[in-house]
Coordinates of C-alpha atoms and ligand atoms in Angstrom, one line a residue:
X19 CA -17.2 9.0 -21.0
X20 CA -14.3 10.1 -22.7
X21 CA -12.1 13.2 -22.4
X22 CA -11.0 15.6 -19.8
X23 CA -14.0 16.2 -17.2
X24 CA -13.8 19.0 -14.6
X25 CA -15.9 18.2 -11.6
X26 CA -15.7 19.6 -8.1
X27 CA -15.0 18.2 -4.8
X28 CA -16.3 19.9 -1.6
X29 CA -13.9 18.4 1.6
X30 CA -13.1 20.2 4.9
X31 CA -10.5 23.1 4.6
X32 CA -8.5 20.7 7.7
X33 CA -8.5 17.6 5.4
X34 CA -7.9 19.7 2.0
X35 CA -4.7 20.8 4.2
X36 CA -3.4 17.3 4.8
X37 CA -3.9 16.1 1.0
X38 CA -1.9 19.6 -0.1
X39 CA 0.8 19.0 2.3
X40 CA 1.1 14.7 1.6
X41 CA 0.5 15.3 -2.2
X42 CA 3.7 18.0 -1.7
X43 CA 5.9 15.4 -0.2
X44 CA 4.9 12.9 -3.0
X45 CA 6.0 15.3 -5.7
X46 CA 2.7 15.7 -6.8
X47 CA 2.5 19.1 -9.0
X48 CA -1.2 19.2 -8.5
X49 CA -4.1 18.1 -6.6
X50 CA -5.6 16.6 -10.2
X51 CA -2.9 14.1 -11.0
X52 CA -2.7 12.9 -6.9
X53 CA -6.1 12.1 -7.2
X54 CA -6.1 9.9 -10.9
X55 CA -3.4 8.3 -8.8
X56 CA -5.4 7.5 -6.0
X57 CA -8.3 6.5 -8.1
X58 CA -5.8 4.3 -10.1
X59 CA -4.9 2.7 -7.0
X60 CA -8.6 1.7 -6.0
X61 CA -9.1 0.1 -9.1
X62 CA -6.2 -2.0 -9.3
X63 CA -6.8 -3.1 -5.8
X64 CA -10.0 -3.9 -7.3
X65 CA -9.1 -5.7 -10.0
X66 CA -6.9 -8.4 -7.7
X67 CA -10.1 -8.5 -5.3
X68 CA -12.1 -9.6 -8.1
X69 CA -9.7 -12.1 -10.0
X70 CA -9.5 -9.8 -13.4
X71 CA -6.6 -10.5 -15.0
X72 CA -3.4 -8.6 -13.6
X73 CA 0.0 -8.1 -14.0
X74 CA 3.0 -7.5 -11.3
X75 CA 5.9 -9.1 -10.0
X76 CA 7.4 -11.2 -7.6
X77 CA 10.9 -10.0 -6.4
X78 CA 12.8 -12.6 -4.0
X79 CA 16.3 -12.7 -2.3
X80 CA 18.2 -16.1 -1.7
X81 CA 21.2 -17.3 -0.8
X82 CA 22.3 -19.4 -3.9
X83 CA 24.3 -22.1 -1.7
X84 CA 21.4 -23.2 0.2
X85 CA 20.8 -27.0 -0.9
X86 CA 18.4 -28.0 -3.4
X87 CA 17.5 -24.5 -3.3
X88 CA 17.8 -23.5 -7.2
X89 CA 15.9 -26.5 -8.6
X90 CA 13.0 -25.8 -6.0
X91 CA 13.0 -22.5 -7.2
X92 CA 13.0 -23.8 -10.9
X93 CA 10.4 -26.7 -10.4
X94 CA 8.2 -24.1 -9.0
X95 CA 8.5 -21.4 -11.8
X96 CA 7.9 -24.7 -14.4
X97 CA 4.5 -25.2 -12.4
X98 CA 3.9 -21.6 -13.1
X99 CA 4.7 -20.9 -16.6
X100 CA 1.5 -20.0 -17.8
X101 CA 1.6 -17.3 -15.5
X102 CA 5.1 -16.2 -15.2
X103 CA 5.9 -13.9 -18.8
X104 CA 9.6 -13.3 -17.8
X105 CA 12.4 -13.8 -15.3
X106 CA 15.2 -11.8 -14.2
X107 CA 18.2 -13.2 -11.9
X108 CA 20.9 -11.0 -11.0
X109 CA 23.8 -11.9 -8.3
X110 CA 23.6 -9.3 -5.4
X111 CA 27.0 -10.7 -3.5
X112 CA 29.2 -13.7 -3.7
X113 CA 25.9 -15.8 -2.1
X114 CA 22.8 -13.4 -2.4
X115 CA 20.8 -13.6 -5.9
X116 CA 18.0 -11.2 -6.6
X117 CA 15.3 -12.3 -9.0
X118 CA 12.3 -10.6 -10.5
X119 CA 9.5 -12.6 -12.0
X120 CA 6.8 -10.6 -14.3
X121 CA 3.4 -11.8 -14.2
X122 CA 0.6 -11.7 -15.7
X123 CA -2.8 -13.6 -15.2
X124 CA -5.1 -14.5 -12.3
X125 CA -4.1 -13.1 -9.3
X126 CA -4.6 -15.8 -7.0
X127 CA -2.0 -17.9 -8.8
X128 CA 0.3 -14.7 -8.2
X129 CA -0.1 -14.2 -4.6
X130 CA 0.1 -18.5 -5.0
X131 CA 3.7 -18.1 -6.1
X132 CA 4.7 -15.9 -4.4
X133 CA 3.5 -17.6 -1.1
X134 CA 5.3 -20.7 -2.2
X135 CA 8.4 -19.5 -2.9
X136 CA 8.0 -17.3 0.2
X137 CA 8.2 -20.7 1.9
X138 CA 11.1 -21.8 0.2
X139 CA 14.1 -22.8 2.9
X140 CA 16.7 -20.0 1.9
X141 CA 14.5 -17.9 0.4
X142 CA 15.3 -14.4 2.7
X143 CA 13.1 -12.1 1.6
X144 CA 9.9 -12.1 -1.2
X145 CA 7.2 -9.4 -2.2
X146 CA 4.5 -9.0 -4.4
X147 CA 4.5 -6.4 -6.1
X148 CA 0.6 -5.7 -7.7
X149 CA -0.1 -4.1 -10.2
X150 CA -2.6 -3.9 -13.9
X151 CA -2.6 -4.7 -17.3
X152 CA -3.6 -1.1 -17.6
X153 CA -6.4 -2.0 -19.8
X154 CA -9.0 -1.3 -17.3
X155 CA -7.7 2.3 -15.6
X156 CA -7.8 5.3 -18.2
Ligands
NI16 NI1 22.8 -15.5 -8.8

């Protein structure tokens, strides 16, 4: 199906009441585009449930003078490069570096690096951040 379709949604007035008042503090403008978000969001979880190819990124914080550290974090982005389409590194601070790696592939080798360098001695903080290669959601 293709096009703008109009269907309707029968809910109780309480719940309708909650959505109107979140989708208002989300800076929604109305209830359609909150929901293509939500619907959006089901299907990308989706996608990483069912290994279809994804894309995201991994954003980490490290102190750069922690030992061995930097070629840990290189080894490990070598043993990902099929994965890994770019990398960003910014320094934060004198000792804090930020980095942002964009993926895009299977998502078990995404969570997969971003567990290991999770693990990483120095590494402070890491996320995942998932997302789609937008192919599959409208
Ligand atoms: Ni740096």
């Amino acid at each position: 199906m293709t096009g703008l379709i109009r269907f309707g949604v029968s809910l109780e007035g309480s719940l309708l009441d909650k959505f109107d008042k979140l989708i208002r503090a989300k800076k929604y403008t109305n209830r359609s585009e909150a929901i293509r978000d939500l619907i959006r969001h089901e299907l990308v979880k989706k996608e990483w449930q069912e290994g279809k190819e994804v894309a995201g990124a991994v954003i980490f914080i490290y102190n750069h003078h922690h030992r061995e550290l930097l070629n840990k974090i290189t080894d490990i982005q070598h043993d990902f490069q099929k994965l890994i389409i770019s990398t960003q590194h910014i320094h934060l601070d004198h000792d804090n570096c930020l980095e942002i790696i964009a993926v895009k592939g299977n998502p078990l080798e995404a969570q997969k690096l971003a567990d290991t360098l999770k693990a990483v001695k120095g590494v402070k903080h890491c996320t995942l951040s998932m997302s789609s290669t937008g192919k599959e959601i409208g």
